[in-house]
Short mmCIF file of C-alpha atoms in Angstrom, two decimals:
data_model
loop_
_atom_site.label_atom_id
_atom_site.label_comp_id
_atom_site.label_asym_id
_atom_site.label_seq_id
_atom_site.Cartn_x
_atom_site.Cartn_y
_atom_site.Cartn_z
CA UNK L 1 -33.31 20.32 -11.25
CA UNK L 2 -33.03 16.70 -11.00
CA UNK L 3 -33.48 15.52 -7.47
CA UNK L 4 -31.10 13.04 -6.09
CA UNK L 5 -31.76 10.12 -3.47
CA UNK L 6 -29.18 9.88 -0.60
CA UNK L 7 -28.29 5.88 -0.21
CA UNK L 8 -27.30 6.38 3.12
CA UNK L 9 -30.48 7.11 3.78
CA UNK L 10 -32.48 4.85 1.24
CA UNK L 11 -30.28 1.62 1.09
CA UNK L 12 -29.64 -0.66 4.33
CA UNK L 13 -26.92 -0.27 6.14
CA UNK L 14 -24.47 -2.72 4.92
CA UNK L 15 -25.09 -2.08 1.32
CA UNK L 16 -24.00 1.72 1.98
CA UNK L 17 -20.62 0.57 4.36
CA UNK L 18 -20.11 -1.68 0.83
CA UNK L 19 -20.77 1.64 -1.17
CA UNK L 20 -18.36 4.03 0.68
CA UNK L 21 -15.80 1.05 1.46
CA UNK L 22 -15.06 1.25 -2.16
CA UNK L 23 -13.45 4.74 -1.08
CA UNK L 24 -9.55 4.96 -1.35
CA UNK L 25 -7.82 8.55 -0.70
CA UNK L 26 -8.57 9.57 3.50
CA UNK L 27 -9.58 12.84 1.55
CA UNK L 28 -13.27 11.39 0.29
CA UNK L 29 -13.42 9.47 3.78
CA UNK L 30 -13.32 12.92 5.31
CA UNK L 31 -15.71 14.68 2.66
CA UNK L 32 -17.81 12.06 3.02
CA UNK L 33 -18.42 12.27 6.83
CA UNK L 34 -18.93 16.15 6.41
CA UNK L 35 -21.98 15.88 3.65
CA UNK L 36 -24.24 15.95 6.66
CA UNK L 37 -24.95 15.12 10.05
CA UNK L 38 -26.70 11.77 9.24
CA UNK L 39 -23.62 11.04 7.04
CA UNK L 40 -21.14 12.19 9.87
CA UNK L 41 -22.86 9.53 12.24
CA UNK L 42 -23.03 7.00 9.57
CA UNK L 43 -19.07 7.32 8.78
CA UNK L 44 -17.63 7.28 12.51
CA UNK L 45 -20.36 4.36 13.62
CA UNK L 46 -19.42 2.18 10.93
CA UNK L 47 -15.41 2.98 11.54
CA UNK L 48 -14.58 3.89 7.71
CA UNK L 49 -11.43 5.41 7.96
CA UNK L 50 -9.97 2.73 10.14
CA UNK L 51 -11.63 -0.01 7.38
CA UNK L 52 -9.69 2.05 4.57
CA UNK L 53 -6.50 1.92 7.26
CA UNK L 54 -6.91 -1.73 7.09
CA UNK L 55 -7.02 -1.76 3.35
CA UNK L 56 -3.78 -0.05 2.43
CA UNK L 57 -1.71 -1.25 5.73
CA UNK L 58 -3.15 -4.63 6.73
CA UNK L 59 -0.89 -4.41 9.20
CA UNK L 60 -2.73 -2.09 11.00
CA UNK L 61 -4.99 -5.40 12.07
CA UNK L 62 -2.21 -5.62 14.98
CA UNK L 63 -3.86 -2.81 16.68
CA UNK L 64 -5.31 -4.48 20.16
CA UNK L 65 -6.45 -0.11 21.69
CA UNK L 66 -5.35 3.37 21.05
CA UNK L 67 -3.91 5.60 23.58
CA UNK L 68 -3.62 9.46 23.81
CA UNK L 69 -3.08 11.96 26.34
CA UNK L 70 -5.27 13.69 28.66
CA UNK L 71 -8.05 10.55 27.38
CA UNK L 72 -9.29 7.96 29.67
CA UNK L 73 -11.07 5.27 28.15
CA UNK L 74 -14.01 2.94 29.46
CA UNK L 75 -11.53 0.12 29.20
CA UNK L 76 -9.24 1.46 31.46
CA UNK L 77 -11.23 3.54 33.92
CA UNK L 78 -13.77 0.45 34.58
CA UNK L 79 -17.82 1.39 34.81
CA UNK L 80 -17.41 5.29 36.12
CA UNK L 81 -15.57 6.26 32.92
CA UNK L 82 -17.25 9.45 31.71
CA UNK L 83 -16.66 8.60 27.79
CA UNK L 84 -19.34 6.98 26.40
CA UNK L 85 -19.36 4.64 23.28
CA UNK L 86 -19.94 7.12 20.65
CA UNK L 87 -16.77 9.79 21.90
CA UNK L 88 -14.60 6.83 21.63
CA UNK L 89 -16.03 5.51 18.11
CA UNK L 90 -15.49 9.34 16.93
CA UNK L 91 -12.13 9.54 19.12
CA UNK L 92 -11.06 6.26 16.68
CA UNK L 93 -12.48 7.76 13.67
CA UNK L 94 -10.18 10.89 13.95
CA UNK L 95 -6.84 8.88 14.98
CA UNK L 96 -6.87 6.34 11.75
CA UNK L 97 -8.13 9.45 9.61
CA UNK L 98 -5.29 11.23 11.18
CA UNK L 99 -3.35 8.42 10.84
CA UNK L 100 -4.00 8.23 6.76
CA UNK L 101 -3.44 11.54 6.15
CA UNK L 102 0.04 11.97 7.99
CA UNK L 103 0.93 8.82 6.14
CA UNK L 104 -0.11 10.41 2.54
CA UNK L 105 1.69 13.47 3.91
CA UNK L 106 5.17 11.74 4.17
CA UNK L 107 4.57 10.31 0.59
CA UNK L 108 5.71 13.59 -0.38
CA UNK L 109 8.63 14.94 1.62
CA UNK L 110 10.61 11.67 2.04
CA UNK L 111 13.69 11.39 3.78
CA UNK L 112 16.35 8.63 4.90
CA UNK L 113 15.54 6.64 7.52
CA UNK L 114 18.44 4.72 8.44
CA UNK L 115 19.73 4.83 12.15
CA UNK L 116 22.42 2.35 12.74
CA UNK L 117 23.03 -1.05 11.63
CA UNK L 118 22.09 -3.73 14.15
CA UNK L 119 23.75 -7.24 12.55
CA UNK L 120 25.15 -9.29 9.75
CA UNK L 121 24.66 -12.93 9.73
CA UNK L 122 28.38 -12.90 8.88
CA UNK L 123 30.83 -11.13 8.39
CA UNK L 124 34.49 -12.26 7.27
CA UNK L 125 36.85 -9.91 8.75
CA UNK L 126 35.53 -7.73 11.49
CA UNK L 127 35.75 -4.74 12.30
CA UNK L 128 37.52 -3.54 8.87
CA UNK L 129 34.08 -5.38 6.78
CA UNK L 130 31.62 -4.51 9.25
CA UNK L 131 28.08 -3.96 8.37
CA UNK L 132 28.39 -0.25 9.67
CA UNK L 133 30.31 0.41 6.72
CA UNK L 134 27.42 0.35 4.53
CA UNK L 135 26.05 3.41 5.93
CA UNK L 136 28.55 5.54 4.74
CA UNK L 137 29.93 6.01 0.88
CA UNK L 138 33.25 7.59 2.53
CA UNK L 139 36.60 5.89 1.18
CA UNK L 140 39.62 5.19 3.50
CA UNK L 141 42.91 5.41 2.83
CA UNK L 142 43.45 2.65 0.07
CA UNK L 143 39.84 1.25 -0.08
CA UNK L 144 36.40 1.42 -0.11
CA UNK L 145 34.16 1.01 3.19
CA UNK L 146 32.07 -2.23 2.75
CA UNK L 147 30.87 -5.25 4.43
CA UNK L 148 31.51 -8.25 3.40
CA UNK L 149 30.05 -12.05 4.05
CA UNK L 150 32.59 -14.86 4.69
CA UNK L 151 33.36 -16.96 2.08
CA UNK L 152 30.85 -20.05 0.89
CA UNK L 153 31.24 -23.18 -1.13
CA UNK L 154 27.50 -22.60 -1.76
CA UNK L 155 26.53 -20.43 -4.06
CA UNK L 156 23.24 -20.06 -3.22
CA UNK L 157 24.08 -19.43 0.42
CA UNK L 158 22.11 -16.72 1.69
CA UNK L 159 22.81 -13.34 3.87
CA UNK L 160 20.88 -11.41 5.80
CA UNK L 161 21.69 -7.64 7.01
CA UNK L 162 19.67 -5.72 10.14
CA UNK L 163 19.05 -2.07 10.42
CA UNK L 164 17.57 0.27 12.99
CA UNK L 165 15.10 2.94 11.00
CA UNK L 166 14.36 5.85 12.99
CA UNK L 167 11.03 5.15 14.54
CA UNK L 168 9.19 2.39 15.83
CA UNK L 169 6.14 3.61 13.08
CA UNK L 170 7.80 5.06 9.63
CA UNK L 171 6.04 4.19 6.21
CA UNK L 172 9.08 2.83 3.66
CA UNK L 173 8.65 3.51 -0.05
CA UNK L 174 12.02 2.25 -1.44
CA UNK L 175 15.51 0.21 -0.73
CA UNK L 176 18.60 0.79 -2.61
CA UNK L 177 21.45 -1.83 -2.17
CA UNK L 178 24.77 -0.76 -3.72
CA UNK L 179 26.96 -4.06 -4.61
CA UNK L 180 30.45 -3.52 -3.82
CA UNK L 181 33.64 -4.04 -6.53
CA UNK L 182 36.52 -4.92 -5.46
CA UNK L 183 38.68 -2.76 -7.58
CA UNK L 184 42.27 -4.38 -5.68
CA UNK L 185 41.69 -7.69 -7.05
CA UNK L 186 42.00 -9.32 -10.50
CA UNK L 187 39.27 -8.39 -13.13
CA UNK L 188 37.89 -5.61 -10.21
CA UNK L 189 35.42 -8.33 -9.49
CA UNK L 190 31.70 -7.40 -8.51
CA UNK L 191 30.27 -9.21 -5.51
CA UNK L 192 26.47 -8.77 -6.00
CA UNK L 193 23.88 -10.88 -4.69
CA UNK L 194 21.72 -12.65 -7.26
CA UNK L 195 18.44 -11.35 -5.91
CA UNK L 196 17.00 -9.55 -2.90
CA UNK L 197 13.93 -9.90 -0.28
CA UNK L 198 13.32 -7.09 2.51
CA UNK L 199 10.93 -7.89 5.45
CA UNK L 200 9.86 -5.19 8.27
CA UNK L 201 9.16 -6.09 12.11
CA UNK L 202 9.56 -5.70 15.29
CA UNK L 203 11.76 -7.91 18.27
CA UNK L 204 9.78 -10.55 20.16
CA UNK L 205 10.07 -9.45 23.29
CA UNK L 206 11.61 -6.24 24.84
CA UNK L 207 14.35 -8.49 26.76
CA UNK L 208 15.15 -8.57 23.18
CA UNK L 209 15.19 -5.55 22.10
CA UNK L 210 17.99 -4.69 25.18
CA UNK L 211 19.80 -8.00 23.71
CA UNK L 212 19.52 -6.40 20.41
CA UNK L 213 21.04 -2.81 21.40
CA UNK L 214 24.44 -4.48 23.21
CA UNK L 215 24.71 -7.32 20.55
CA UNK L 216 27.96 -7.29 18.59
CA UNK L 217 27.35 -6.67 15.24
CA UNK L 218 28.82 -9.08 13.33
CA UNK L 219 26.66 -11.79 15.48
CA UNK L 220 23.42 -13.02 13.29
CA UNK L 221 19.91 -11.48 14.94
CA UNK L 222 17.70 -12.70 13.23
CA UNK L 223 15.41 -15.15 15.63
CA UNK L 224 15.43 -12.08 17.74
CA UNK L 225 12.38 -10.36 15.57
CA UNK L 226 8.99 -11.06 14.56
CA UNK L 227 9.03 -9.86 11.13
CA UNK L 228 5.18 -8.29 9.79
CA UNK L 229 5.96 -7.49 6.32
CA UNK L 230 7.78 -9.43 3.52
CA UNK L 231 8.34 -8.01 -0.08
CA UNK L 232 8.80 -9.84 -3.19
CA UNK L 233 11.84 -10.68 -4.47
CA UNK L 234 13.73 -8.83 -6.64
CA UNK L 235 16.92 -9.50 -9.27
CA UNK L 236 20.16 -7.75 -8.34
CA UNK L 237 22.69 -6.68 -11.23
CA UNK L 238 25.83 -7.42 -11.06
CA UNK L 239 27.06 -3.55 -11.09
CA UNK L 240 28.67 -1.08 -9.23
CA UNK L 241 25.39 1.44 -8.41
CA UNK L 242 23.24 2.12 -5.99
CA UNK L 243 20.36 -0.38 -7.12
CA UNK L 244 17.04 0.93 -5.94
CA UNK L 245 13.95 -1.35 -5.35
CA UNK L 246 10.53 0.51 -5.10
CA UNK L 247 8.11 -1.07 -3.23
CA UNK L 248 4.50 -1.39 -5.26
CA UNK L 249 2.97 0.29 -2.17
CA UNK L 250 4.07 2.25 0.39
CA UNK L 251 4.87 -0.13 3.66
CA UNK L 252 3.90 0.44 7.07
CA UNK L 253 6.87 -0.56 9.32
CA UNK L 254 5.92 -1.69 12.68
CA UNK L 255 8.73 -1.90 15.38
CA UNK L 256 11.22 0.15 13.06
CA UNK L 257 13.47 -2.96 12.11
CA UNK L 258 14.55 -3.74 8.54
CA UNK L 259 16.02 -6.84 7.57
CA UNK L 260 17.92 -7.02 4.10
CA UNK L 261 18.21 -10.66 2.52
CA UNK L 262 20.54 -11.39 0.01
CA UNK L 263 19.63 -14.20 -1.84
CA UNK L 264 22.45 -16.35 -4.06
CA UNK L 265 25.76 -15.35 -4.71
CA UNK L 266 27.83 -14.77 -8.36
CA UNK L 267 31.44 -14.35 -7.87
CA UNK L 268 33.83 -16.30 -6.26
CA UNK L 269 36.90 -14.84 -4.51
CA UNK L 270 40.32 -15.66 -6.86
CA UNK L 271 42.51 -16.19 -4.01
CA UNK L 272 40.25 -19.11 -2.11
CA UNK L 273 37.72 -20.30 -4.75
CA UNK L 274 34.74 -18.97 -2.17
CA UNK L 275 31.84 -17.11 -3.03
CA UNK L 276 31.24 -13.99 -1.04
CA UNK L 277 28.43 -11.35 -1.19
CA UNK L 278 29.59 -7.83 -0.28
CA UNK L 279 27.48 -4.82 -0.19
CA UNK L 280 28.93 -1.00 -0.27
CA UNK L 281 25.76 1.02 0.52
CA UNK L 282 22.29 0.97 2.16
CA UNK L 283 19.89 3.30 1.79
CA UNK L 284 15.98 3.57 2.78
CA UNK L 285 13.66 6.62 1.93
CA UNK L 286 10.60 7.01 3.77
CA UNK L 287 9.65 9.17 6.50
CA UNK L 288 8.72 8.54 10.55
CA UNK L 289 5.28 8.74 11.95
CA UNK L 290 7.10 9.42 15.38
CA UNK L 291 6.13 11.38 17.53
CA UNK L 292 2.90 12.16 16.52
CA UNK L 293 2.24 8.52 16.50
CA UNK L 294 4.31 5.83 18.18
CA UNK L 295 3.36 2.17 19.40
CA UNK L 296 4.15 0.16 22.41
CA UNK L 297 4.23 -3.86 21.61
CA UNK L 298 2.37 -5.80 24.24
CA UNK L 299 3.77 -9.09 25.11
CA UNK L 300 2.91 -12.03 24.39
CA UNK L 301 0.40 -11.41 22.43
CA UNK L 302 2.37 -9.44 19.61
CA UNK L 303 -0.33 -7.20 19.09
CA UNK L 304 0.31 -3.27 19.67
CA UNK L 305 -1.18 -0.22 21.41
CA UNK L 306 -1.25 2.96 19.09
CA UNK L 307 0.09 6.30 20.47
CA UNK L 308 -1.77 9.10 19.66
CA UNK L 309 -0.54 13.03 20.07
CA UNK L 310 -2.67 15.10 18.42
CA UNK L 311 -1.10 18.31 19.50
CA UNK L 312 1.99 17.45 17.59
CA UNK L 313 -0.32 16.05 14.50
CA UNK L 314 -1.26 19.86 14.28
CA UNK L 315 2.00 21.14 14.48
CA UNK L 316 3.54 18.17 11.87
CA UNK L 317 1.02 19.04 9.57
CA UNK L 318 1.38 23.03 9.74
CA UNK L 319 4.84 21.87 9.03
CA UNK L 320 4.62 20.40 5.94
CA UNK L 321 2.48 23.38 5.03
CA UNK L 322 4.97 25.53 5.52
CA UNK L 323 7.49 23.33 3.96
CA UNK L 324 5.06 22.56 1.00
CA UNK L 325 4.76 26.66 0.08
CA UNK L 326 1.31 26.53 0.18
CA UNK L 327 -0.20 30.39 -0.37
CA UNK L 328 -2.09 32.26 2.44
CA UNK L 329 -5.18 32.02 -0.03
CA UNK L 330 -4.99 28.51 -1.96
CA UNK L 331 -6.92 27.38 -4.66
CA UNK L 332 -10.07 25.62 -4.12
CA UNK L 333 -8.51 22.38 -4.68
CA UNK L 334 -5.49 22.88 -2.09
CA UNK L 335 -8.17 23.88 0.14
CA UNK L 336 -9.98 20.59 0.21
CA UNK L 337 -6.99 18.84 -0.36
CA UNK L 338 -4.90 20.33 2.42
CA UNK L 339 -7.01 22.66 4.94
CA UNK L 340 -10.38 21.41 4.69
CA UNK L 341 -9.07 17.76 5.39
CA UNK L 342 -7.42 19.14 8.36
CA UNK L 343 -10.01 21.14 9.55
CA UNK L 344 -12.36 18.19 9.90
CA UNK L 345 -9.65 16.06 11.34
CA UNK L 346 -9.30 18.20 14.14
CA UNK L 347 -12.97 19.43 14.65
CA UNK L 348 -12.70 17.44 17.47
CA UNK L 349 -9.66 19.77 19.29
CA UNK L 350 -11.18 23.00 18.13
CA UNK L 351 -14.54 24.33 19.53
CA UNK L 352 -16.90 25.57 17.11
CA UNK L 353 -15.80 23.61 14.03
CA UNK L 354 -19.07 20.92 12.71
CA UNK L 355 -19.85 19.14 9.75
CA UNK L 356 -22.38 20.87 7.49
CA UNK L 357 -25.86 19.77 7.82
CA UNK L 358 -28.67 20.03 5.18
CA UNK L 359 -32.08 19.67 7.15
CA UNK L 360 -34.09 19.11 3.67
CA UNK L 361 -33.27 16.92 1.10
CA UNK L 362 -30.32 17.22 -0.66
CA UNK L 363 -29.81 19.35 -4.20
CA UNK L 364 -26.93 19.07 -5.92
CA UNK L 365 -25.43 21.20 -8.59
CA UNK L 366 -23.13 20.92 -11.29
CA UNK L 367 -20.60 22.44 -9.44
CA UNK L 368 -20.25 20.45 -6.65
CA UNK L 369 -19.74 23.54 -4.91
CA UNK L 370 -20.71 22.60 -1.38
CA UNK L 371 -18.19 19.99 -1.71
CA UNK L 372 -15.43 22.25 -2.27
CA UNK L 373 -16.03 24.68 0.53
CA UNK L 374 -15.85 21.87 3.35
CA UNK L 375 -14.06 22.77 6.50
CA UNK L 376 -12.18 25.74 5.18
CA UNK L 377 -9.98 26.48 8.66
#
């Protein structure tokens, strides 16, 4: 058989990080680091999964140290600490690959993630148009529940809506904005936006965040947050339906705040000549990374500390096992897709669990079976 040369081994190192850089699913990161013990050193010293972290949530960059329980680090124990450089480079390595899979994990079992509604930068007649209302689809007696904007001479006066999601870390896949028609006034006029822009964040400060929390809602908000992520825009119809606007990627939310702009306005109000922008439903599927993850925002720098728990990693991910119906005996692809991948992420929690070592050169077969049999639990 053929023998193969390993290019971790042969090629310098920066022209193997470029090699394996080129990786995008956590799952290769992980089989990667588990080919051997020269590739499991090569993989946590050269911090792969938190490069690949960086990759598909550049907002990750924020990330000033990482923080778990029970783990004292050399930066905040001084000189005696007893971790050395290498536990927390392979401490690191298994929070961002954690991090990656819990993330791809929530890709499939979404769920709203919605709270409360924090602000409107107007609103015309408060508290009947309040921008609570667009949490609900409930009707009231002789209406709809909807917020509404006050009235503009403008018509490409903007708006801008606020919204608590339900952790300070949740990964957003898609917004859907429901316009609202006024069915009580002449021609059941439509009172869409023309086009709308989301952005994700966090507030500046937490004497902000209190601010925030006892603010009335129909008082604007919006220099109160620092906003990490902004979307591109996209054209509203002017219809009665829950419009939904999937994101290209899935976003990383940082701080768990949501701002909603509404960009333009199409239909003026009959009775005053005005136009108004009025919106009957919000929703926002995604999923919290809470509590297994959670981040504190240190001031003034805006950067963040990541919270890591791995003991309730384990249990959110025997969750979604259990959810997912996954057999006692799965195939060989669920396996490495599923229980091998979390068998090496938490080699570090459970004694007697290493990656495989080959002390002679490597052979490989058609098969790839080695591959498939990694870290079976």
């Amino acid at each position: 058989m053929e023998t193969r040369v390993d290019f971790v081994q042969s090629l310098q190192s920066d022209m193997s990080v470029n090699i394996l850089a080129c990786l995008n699913d956590p799952v290769d990161v992980v089989r990667a680091g588990s080919v051997s013990s020269l590739w499991h050193h090569f993989v946590i010293t050269n911090g792969l999964s938190k490069q690949l972290c960086l990759k598909r949530f550049p907002q990750l960059s924020g990330i000033a140290r990482i923080t778990e329980p029970d783990w004292i680090t050399t930066e905040a124990n001084g000189v005696g600490s007893h971790n050395s450089s290498w536990d927390i480079l392979k401490r690191d390595h298994n929070v961002y690959a954690s991090l990656l899979h819990a993330i791809t994990t929530l890709n499939t079992c979404q769920s709203e993630c919605i709270v409360y509604a924090v602000s409107a930068s107007s609103t015309d007649r408060f508290p009947a148009e309040s921008v609570a209302n667009t949490l609900t689809t409930r009707r009231y007696l002789g209406g709809h529940s909807y917020w509404s904007s006050k009235g503009h001479a403008d018509p490409d006066a903007p708006e801008t809506l606020i919204y608590k999601l339900k952790a300070d870390l949740c990964v957003i896949s898609e917004i859907s904005v429901q316009p609202f028609e006024a069915f009580y006034q002449p021609g059941q006029p439509i009172y869409s936006a023309k086009s709308v822009r989301f952005r994700l964040g966090h507030p500046k400060n937490s004497l902000d965040e209190n601010d925030i929390v006892q603010m009335p809602q129909q008082q604007p908000a919006d220099d109160k947050f620092i906003w990490t992520y902004t979307s591109e825009v996209y054209p509203m119809e002017q219809k009665n339906c829950l419009q939904q606007f999937k994101l290209p990627e899935p976003v990383l939310c940082i701080g768990g705040y949501l701002q909603i702009e509404l960009l333009g306005r199409v239909q003026r109000q009959h009775s005053d000549n005005l136009f108004y922008t009025c919106v009957s439903h919000v929703k926002v599927m995604g999923g919290p990374l809470c509590p297994a993850f959670d981040i504190d925002i240190l001031e003034p720098s805006g950067k963040f500390a990541l919270k890591y728990n791995p003991g309730v990693f384990r249990w959110m991910l025997q969750s979604f096992l259990e959810d997912s119906n996954i057999s006692p005996m799965p195939s060989e692809d669920e396996a490495v897709e599923h229980v091998g991948v979390m068998g090496f992420l938490l080699q570090a929690y459970h004694g007697g669990i290493e990656p495989m070592v080959w002390d002679e050169p490597m052979e490989w077969d058609d098969d790839d079976e080695e591959m498939d049999e990694l870290g079976v639990l």
